[in-house]
């Protein structure tokens, strides 16, 4: 699992590459430490190359959501393909009601 954080036009962009499973979620949470230190920008999660997400990964997404919403900023998901297992998992978890979906 690889996670990158970049900033573009005042927005933090987090890109997930690989499988966000139980083993990887601990490392990804450490990788995202700079994101949790910020409270001054919107956040976009790029999931175009995310292949799998476990319940630990879902918990991490919820923690990101809580942090961003507490700061008064928006959080969006991009790169999701309808009809995939990843899309279905996020839908079943009810995350589409929380996140803005972008193409």
C-alpha atoms as a printed R data frame, in Angstrom:
    type eleno elety resid chain resno       x      y       z
1   ATOM     1    CA   UNK     A     1   0.000  0.000   0.000
2   ATOM     2    CA   UNK     A     2   1.313  3.402  -0.955
3   ATOM     3    CA   UNK     A     3  -0.132  6.712   0.150
4   ATOM     4    CA   UNK     A     4   0.900 10.115  -1.142
5   ATOM     5    CA   UNK     A     5  -0.150 13.555   0.008
6   ATOM     6    CA   UNK     A     6   0.127 16.606  -2.198
7   ATOM     7    CA   UNK     A     7  -1.305 20.078  -2.172
8   ATOM     8    CA   UNK     A     8  -2.892 21.751  -5.156
9   ATOM     9    CA   UNK     A     9  -4.790 25.055  -5.214
10  ATOM    10    CA   UNK     A    10  -5.111 25.065  -1.426
11  ATOM    11    CA   UNK     A    11  -6.517 21.538  -1.331
12  ATOM    12    CA   UNK     A    12  -4.824 18.473   0.167
13  ATOM    13    CA   UNK     A    13  -4.950 15.491  -2.183
14  ATOM    14    CA   UNK     A    14  -4.450 12.037  -0.693
15  ATOM    15    CA   UNK     A    15  -3.799  9.263  -3.223
16  ATOM    16    CA   UNK     A    16  -4.223  5.637  -2.213
17  ATOM    17    CA   UNK     A    17  -2.460  2.951  -4.279
18  ATOM    18    CA   UNK     A    18  -3.030 -0.717  -3.475
19  ATOM    19    CA   UNK     A    19  -5.083 -2.421  -0.782
20  ATOM    20    CA   UNK     A    20  -6.101 -0.574   2.370
21  ATOM    21    CA   UNK     A    21  -6.377 -3.667   4.530
22  ATOM    22    CA   UNK     A    22  -5.911 -4.189   8.253
23  ATOM    23    CA   UNK     A    23  -2.130 -4.493   8.014
24  ATOM    24    CA   UNK     A    24  -1.735 -1.428   5.797
25  ATOM    25    CA   UNK     A    25  -4.176  0.823   7.672
26  ATOM    26    CA   UNK     A    26  -1.774  1.359  10.603
27  ATOM    27    CA   UNK     A    27   1.004  2.520   8.282
28  ATOM    28    CA   UNK     A    28  -1.382  4.650   6.230
29  ATOM    29    CA   UNK     A    29  -2.609  6.339   9.393
30  ATOM    30    CA   UNK     A    30   1.005  7.236  10.225
31  ATOM    31    CA   UNK     A    31   1.536  8.434   6.635
32  ATOM    32    CA   UNK     A    32  -1.488 10.710   6.993
33  ATOM    33    CA   UNK     A    33  -0.175 12.444  10.132
34  ATOM    34    CA   UNK     A    34   0.499 15.691   8.187
35  ATOM    35    CA   UNK     A    35  -3.138 15.751   7.101
36  ATOM    36    CA   UNK     A    36  -4.356 15.563  10.700
37  ATOM    37    CA   UNK     A    37  -2.101 18.485  11.617
38  ATOM    38    CA   UNK     A    38  -3.823 20.734   9.067
39  ATOM    39    CA   UNK     A    39  -7.081 22.545   9.633
40  ATOM    40    CA   UNK     A    40  -6.975 25.078   6.843
41  ATOM    41    CA   UNK     A    41  -7.947 23.259   3.648
42  ATOM    42    CA   UNK     A    42 -10.365 20.968   1.839
43  ATOM    43    CA   UNK     A    43  -9.318 17.357   1.283
44  ATOM    44    CA   UNK     A    44  -9.748 15.117  -1.752
45  ATOM    45    CA   UNK     A    45  -9.202 11.356  -1.484
46  ATOM    46    CA   UNK     A    46  -8.093  9.911  -4.819
47  ATOM    47    CA   UNK     A    47  -9.224  6.275  -4.890
48  ATOM    48    CA   UNK     A    48  -8.553  5.563  -8.578
49  ATOM    49    CA   UNK     A    49  -5.834  3.048  -7.693
50  ATOM    50    CA   UNK     A    50  -7.312  1.751  -4.437
51  ATOM    51    CA   UNK     A    51  -8.037 -1.934  -5.001
52  ATOM    52    CA   UNK     A    52  -9.518 -3.056  -1.680
53  ATOM    53    CA   UNK     A    53 -10.641 -1.630   1.650
54  ATOM    54    CA   UNK     A    54 -11.130 -3.506   4.932
55  ATOM    55    CA   UNK     A    55 -13.113 -2.412   7.970
56  ATOM    56    CA   UNK     A    56  -9.904 -0.869   9.323
57  ATOM    57    CA   UNK     A    57  -9.607  1.161   6.140
58  ATOM    58    CA   UNK     A    58 -13.232  2.268   6.454
59  ATOM    59    CA   UNK     A    59 -12.507  3.388  10.024
60  ATOM    60    CA   UNK     A    60  -9.574  5.426   8.745
61  ATOM    61    CA   UNK     A    61 -11.779  7.133   6.131
62  ATOM    62    CA   UNK     A    62 -14.286  7.981   8.863
63  ATOM    63    CA   UNK     A    63 -11.510  9.462  11.008
64  ATOM    64    CA   UNK     A    64 -10.434 11.632   8.064
65  ATOM    65    CA   UNK     A    65 -14.056 12.696   7.564
66  ATOM    66    CA   UNK     A    66 -14.449 13.649  11.244
67  ATOM    67    CA   UNK     A    67 -11.244 15.678  11.221
68  ATOM    68    CA   UNK     A    68 -12.052 17.571   8.026
69  ATOM    69    CA   UNK     A    69 -15.658 18.290   9.025
70  ATOM    70    CA   UNK     A    70 -14.551 19.593  12.444
71  ATOM    71    CA   UNK     A    71 -12.379 22.132  10.660
72  ATOM    72    CA   UNK     A    72 -15.323 23.338   8.558
73  ATOM    73    CA   UNK     A    73 -13.869 22.130   5.285
74  ATOM    74    CA   UNK     A    74 -15.094 19.650   2.689
75  ATOM    75    CA   UNK     A    75 -13.996 16.117   1.917
76  ATOM    76    CA   UNK     A    76 -14.482 14.474  -1.451
77  ATOM    77    CA   UNK     A    77 -13.767 11.113  -3.064
78  ATOM    78    CA   UNK     A    78 -12.608 10.781  -6.637
79  ATOM    79    CA   UNK     A    79 -11.609  7.955  -8.938
80  ATOM    80    CA   UNK     A    80 -14.264  5.434  -7.896
81  ATOM    81    CA   UNK     A    81 -15.716  3.184 -10.578
82  ATOM    82    CA   UNK     A    82 -19.334  2.112 -10.147
83  ATOM    83    CA   UNK     A    83 -19.946 -1.609 -10.090
84  ATOM    84    CA   UNK     A    84 -16.616 -2.471  -8.459
85  ATOM    85    CA   UNK     A    85 -16.251 -4.257  -5.125
86  ATOM    86    CA   UNK     A    86 -14.643 -1.127  -3.674
87  ATOM    87    CA   UNK     A    87 -17.557  1.043  -4.758
88  ATOM    88    CA   UNK     A    88 -20.038 -1.466  -3.333
89  ATOM    89    CA   UNK     A    89 -18.154 -1.673  -0.004
90  ATOM    90    CA   UNK     A    90 -18.178  2.108   0.423
91  ATOM    91    CA   UNK     A    91 -21.840  2.231  -0.554
92  ATOM    92    CA   UNK     A    92 -22.811 -0.518   1.920
93  ATOM    93    CA   UNK     A    93 -20.902  1.266   4.679
94  ATOM    94    CA   UNK     A    94 -22.989  4.394   3.987
95  ATOM    95    CA   UNK     A    95 -19.980  6.561   3.201
96  ATOM    96    CA   UNK     A    96 -21.513  8.082   0.086
97  ATOM    97    CA   UNK     A    97 -23.895  9.943   2.375
98  ATOM    98    CA   UNK     A    98 -20.897 11.594   4.056
99  ATOM    99    CA   UNK     A    99 -18.472 12.211   1.204
100 ATOM   100    CA   UNK     A   100 -18.837 14.337  -1.912
101 ATOM   101    CA   UNK     A   101 -18.284 12.099  -4.952
102 ATOM   102    CA   UNK     A   102 -16.331 13.585  -7.847
103 ATOM   103    CA   UNK     A   103 -15.500 11.999 -11.170
